[in-house]
PDB file of C-alpha atoms in Angstrom:
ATOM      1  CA  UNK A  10      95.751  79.381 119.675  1.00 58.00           C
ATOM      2  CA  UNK A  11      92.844  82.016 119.057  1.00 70.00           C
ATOM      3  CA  UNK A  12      93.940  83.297 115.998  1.00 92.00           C
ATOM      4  CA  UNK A  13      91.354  86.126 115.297  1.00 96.00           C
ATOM      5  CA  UNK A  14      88.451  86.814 117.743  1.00 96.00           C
ATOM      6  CA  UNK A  15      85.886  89.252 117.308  1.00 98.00           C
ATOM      7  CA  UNK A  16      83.185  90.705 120.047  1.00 97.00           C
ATOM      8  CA  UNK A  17      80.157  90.821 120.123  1.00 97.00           C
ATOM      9  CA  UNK A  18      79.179  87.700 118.307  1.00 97.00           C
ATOM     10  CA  UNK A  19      75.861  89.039 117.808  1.00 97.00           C
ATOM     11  CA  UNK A  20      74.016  92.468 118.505  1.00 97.00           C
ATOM     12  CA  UNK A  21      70.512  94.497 117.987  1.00 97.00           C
ATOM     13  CA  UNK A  22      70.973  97.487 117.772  1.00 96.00           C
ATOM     14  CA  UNK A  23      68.718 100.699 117.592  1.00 97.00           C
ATOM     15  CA  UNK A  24      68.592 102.989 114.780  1.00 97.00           C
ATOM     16  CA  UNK A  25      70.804 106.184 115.498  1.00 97.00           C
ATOM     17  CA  UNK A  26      72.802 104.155 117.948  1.00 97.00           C
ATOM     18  CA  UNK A  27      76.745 103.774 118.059  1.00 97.00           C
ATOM     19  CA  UNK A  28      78.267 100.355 118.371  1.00 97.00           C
ATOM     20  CA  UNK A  29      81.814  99.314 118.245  1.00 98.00           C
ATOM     21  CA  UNK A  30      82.716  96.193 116.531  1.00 98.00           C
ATOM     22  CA  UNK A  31      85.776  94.452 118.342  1.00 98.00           C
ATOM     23  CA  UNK A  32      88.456  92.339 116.581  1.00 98.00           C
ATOM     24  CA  UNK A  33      91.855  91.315 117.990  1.00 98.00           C
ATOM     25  CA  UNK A  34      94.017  89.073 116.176  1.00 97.00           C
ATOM     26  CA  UNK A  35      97.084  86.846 118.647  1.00 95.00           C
ATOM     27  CA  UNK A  36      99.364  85.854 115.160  1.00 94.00           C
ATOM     28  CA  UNK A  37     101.090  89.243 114.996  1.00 94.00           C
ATOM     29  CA  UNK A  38      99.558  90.069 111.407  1.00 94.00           C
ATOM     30  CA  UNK A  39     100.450  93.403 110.012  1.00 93.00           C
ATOM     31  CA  UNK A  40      97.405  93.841 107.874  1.00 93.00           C
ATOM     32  CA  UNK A  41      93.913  93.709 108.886  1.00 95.00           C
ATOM     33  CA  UNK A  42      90.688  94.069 107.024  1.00 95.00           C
ATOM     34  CA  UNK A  43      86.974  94.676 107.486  1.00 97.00           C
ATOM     35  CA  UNK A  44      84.216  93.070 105.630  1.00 97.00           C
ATOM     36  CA  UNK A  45      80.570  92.913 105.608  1.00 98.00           C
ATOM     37  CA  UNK A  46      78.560  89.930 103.599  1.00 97.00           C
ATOM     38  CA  UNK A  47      75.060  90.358 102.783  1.00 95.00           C
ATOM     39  CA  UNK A  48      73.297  87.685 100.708  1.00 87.00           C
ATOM     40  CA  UNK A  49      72.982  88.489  96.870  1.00 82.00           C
ATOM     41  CA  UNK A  50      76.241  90.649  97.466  1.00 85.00           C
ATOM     42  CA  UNK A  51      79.295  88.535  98.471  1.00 89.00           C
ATOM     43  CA  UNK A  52      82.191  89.648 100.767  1.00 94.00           C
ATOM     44  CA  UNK A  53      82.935  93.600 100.473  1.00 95.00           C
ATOM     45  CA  UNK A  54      85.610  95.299 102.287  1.00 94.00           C
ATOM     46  CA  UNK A  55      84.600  98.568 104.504  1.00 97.00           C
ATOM     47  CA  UNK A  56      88.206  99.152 105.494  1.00 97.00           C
ATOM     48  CA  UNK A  57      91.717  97.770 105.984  1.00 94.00           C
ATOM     49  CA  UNK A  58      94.710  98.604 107.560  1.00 94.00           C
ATOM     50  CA  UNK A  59      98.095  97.821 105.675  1.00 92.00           C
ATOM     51  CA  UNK A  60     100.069  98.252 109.415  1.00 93.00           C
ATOM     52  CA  UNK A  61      99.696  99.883 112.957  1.00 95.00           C
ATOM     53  CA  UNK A  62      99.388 103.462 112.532  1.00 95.00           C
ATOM     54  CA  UNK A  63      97.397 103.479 109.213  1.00 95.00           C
ATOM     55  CA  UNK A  64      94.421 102.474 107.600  1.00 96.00           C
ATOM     56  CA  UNK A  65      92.316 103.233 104.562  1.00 94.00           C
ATOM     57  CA  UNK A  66      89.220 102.829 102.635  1.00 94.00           C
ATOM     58  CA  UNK A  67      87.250  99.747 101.105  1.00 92.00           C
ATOM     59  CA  UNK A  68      84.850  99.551  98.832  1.00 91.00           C
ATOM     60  CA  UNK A  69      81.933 100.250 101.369  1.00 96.00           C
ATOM     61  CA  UNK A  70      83.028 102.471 103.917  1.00 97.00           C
ATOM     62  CA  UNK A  71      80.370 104.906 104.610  1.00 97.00           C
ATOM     63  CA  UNK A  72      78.967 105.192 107.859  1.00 97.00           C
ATOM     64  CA  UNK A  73      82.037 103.463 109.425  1.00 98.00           C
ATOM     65  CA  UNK A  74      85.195 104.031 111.076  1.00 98.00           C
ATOM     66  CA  UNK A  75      88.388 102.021 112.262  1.00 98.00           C
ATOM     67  CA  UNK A  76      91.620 102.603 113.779  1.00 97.00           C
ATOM     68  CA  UNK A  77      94.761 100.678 114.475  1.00 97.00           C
ATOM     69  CA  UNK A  78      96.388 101.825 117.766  1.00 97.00           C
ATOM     70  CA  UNK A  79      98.465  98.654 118.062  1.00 96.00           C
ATOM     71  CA  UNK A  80      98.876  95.641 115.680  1.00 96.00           C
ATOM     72  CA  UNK A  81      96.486  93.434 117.825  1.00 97.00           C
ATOM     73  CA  UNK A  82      93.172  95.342 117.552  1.00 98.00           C
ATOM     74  CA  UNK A  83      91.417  96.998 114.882  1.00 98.00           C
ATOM     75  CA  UNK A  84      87.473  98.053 115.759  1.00 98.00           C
ATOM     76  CA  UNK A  85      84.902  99.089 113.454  1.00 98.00           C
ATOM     77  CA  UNK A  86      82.569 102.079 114.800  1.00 98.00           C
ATOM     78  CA  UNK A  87      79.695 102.650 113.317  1.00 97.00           C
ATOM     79  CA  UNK A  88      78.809 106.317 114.554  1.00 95.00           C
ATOM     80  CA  UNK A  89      74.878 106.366 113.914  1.00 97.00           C
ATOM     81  CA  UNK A  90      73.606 102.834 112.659  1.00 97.00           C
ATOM     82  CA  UNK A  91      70.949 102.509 110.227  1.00 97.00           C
ATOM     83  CA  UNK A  92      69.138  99.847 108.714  1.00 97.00           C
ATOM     84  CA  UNK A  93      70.944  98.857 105.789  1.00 97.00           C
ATOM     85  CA  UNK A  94      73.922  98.530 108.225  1.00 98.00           C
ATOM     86  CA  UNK A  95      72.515  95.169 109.116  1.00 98.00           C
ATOM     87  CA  UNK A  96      74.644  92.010 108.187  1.00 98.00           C
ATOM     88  CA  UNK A  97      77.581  89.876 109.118  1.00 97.00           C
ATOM     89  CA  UNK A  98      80.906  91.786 109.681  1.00 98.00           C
ATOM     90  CA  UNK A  99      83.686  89.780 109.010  1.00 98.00           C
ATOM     91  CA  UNK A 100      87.062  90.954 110.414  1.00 98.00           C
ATOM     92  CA  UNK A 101      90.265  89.077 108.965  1.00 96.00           C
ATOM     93  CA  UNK A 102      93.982  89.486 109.417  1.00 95.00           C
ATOM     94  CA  UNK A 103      97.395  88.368 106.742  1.00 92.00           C
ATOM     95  CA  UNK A 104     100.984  88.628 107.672  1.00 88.00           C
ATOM     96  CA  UNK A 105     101.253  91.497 105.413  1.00 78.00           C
ATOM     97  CA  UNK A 106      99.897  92.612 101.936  1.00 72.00           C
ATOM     98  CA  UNK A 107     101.532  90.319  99.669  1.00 74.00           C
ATOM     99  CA  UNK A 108     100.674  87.186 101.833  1.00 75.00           C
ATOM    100  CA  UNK A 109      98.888  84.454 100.244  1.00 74.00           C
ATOM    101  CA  UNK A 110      96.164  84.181 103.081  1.00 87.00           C
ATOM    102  CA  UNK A 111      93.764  86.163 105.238  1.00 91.00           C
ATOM    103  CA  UNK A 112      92.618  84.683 108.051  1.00 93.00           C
ATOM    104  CA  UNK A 113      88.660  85.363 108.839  1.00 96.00           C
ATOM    105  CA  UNK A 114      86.872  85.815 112.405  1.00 97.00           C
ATOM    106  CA  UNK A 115      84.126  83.882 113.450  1.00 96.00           C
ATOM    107  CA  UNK A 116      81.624  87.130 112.386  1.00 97.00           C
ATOM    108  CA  UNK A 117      79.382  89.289 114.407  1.00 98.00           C
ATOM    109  CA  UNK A 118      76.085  89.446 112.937  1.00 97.00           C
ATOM    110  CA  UNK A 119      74.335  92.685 113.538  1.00 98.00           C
ATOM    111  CA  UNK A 120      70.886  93.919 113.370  1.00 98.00           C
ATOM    112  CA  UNK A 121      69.847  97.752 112.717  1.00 97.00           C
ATOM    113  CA  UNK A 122      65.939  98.061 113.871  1.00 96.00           C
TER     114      UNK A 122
ATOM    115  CA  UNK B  11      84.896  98.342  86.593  1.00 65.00           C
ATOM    116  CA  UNK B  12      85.561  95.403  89.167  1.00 77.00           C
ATOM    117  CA  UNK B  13      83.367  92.293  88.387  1.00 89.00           C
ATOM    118  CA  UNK B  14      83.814  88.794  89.583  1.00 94.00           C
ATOM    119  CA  UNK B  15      81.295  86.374  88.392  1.00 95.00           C
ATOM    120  CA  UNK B  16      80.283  83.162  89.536  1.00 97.00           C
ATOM    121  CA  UNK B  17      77.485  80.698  89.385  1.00 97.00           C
ATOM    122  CA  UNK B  18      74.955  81.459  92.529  1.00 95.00           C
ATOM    123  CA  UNK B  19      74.105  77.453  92.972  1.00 97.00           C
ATOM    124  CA  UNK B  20      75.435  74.157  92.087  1.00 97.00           C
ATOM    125  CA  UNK B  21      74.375  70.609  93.264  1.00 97.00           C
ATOM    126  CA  UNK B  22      76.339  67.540  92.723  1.00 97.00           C
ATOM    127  CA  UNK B  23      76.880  63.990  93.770  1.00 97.00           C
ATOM    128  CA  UNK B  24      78.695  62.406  96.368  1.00 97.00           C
ATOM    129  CA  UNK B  25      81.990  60.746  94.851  1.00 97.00           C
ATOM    130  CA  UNK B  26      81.895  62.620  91.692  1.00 97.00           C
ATOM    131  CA  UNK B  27      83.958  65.603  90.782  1.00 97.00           C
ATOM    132  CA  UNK B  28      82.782  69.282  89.756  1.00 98.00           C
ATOM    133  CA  UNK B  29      84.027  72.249  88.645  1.00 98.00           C
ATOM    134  CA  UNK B  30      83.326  75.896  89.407  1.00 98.00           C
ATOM    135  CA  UNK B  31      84.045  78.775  87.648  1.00 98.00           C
ATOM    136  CA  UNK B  32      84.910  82.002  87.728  1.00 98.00           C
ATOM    137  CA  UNK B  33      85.525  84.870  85.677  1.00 97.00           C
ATOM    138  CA  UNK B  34      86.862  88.182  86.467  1.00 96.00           C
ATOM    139  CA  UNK B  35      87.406  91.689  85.117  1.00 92.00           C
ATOM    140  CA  UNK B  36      89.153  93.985  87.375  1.00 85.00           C
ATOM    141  CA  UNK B  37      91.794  96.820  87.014  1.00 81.00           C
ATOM    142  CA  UNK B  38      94.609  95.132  88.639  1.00 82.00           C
ATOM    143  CA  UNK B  39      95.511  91.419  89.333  1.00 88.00           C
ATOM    144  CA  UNK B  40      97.837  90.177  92.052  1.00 88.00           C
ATOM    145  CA  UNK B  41      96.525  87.029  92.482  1.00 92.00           C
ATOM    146  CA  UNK B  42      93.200  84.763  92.430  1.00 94.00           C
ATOM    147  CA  UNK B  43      91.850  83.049  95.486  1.00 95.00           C
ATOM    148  CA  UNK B  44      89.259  80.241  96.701  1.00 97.00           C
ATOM    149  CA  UNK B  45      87.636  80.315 100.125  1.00 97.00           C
ATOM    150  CA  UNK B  46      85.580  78.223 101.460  1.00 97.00           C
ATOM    151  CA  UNK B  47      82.452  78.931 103.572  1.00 97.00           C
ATOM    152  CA  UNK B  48      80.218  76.445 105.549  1.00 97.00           C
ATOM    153  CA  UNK B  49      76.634  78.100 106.561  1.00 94.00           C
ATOM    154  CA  UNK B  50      77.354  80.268 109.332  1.00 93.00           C
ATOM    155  CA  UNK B  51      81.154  79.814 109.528  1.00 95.00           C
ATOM    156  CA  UNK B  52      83.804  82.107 108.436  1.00 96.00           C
ATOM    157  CA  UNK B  53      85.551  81.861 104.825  1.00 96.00           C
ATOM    158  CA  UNK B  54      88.834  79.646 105.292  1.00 95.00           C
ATOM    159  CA  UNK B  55      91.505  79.841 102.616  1.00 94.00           C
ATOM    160  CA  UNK B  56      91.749  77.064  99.948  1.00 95.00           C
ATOM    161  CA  UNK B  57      94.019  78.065  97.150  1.00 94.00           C
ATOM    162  CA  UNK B  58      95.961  80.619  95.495  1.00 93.00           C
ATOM    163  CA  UNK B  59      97.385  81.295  91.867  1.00 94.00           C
ATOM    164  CA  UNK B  60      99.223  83.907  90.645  1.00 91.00           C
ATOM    165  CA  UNK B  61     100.407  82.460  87.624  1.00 93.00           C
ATOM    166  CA  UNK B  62      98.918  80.954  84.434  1.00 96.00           C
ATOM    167  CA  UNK B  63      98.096  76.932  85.103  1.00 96.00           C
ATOM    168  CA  UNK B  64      97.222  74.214  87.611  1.00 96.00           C
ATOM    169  CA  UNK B  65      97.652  74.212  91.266  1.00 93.00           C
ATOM    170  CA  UNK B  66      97.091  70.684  93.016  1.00 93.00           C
ATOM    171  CA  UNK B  67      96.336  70.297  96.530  1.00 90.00           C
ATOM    172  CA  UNK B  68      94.891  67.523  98.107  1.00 94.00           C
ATOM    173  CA  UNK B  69      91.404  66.757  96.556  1.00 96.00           C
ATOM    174  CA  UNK B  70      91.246  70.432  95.074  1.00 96.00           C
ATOM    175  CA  UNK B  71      92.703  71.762  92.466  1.00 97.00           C
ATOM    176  CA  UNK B  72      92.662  75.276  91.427  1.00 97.00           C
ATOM    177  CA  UNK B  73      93.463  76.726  87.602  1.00 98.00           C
ATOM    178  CA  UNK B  74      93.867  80.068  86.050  1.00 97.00           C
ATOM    179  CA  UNK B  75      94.395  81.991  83.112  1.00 97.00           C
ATOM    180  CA  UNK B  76      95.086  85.715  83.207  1.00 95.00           C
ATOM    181  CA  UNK B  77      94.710  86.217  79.297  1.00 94.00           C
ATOM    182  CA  UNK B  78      90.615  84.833  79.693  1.00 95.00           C
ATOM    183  CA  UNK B  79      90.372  86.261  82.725  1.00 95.00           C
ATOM    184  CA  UNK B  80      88.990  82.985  84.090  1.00 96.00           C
ATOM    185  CA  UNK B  81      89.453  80.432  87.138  1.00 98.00           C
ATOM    186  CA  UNK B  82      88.170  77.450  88.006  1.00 98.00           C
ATOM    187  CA  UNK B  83      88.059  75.424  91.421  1.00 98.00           C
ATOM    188  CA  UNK B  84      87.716  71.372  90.840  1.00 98.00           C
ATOM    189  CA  UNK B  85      86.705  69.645  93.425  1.00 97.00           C
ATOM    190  CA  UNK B  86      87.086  65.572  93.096  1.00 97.00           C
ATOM    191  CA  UNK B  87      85.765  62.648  95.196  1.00 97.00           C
ATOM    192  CA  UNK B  88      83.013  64.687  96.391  1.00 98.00           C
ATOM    193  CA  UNK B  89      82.139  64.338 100.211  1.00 97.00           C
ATOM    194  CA  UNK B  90      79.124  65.258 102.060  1.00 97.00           C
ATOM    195  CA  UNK B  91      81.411  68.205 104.253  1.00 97.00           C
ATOM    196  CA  UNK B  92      81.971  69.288 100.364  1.00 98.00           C
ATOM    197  CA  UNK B  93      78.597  71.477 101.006  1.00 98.00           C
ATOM    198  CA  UNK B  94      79.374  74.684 101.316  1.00 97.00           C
ATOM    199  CA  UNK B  95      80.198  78.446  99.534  1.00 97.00           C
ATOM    200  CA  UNK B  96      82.683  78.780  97.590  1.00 98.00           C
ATOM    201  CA  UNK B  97      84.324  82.194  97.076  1.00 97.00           C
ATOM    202  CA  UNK B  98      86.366  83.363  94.498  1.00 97.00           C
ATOM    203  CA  UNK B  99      88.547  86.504  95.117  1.00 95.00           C
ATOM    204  CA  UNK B 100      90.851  88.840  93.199  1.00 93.00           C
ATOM    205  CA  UNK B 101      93.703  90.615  94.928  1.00 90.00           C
ATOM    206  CA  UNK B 102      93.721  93.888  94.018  1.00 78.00           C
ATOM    207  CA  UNK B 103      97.021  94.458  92.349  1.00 70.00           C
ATOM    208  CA  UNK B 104      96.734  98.461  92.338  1.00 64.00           C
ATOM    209  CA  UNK B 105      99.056  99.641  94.959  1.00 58.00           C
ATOM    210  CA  UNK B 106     100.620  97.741  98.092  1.00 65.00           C
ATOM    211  CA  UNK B 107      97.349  96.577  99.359  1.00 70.00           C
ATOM    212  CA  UNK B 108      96.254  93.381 100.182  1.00 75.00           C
ATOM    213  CA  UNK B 109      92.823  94.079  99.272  1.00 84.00           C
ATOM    214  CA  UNK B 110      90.627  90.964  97.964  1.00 89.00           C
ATOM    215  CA  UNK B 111      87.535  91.526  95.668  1.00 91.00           C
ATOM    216  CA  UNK B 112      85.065  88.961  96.106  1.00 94.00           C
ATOM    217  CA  UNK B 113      82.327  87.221  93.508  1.00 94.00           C
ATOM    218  CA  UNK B 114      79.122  86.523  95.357  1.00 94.00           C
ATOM    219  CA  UNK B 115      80.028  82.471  96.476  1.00 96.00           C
ATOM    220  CA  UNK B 116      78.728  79.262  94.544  1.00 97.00           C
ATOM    221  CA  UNK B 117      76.683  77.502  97.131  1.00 97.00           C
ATOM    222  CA  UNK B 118      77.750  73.770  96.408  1.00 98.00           C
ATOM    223  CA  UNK B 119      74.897  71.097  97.891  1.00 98.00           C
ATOM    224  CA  UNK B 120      76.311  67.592  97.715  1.00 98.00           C
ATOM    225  CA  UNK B 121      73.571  64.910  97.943  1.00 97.00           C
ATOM    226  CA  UNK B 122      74.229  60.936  98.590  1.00 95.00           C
TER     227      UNK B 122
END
């Protein structure tokens, strides 16, 4: 079972650049989130998506985009990276809102030069 | 505001028990959460309360009290895989959103 994968697993990537961050989860979760953990500063969510069809906004979500076509995948853009984009994205997944559990990827760590 | 606080660091000995806290001030509450995080590994899901008291599972236990605003994760018969982060959450309760609020992690280092 792969439960939640997410591509790249790592990536440098140029200033001004656009990147896509993958995630596809195989357990049929309605609810997806994005986060991004930088040291000092915890987990913080950039944005989540309650079900297919809609998503909305974290507590960091400046300079990034999703969208939820389907319920398997839900990719993070970042339209023009910068350096303080740099960290670990964390993309997770829970049977719905009120579930108990999210389930986390295994991270992409990204660097903005 | 939404503030969880933690300690950053803790060390303690193999075999013993510990406790970390938490404390948290947030607009909404819909439940209180403990992760765990080894270095470069994703967060995996230890506990959950929702209501005032003690949940038992296994060598952790997990208690909270929505009138302090406080949680605390106890972790007994410490093992050397006990190193790791641990992160406290708050589900936001404002809305139907799943949305967890994190404290910063307690980075646990067990030593022999």
């Amino acid at each position: 079972t792969a439960g939640i994968t997410q591509a790249p697993t790592s990536q440098i990537l140029a200033a001004g650049r656009s990147m896509t961050l993958r995630c596809t989860q195989d357990m049929r979760h309605n609810a997806m989130y994005w986060y991004r953990q930088d040291l000092g500063l915890g987990l913080r969510l950039i944005h989540y998506s309650n079900t297919a069809g809609t998503t909305g906004k974290g507590e960091v979500p400046d300079g990034y985009s999703v969208s939820r076509a389907n319920t398997d995948d839900f990719p993070l853009t970042l339209a023009s990276a910068v350096p303080s984009q740099t960290s670990v994205y964390f993309c997770a997944s829970s049977a719905g809102t009120s579930a108990n559990e999210q389930f986390f990827g295994p991270g992409t760590r990204l660097t903005v030069l | 505001g939404q503030n969880i606080d933690q300690p950053t660091e803790m060390t303690a000995t193999e075999g013993a028990i510990v406790q970390i806290n938490c404390t948290y001030q947030t607009s909404g509450f819909n439940g209180l959460f403990w992760y765990q995080q080894h270095a470069g590994e994703a967060p995996t899901f230890l506990s959950y309360n929702v209501l005032d008291g003690l949940e038992e599972k296994g060598r952790f236990s997990s208690f909270l009290s929505r009138s302090k605003g406080y949680s605390y994760l106890l972790l007994k018969e410490l093992q050397m895989k006990d190193s790791a982060s641990y992160l406290c959450a708050v589900r936001d309760g404002s809305g139907n959103t799943g949305k967890l609020i994190f404290g910063q992690g307690t980075t646990l280092q067990v030593k022999p």
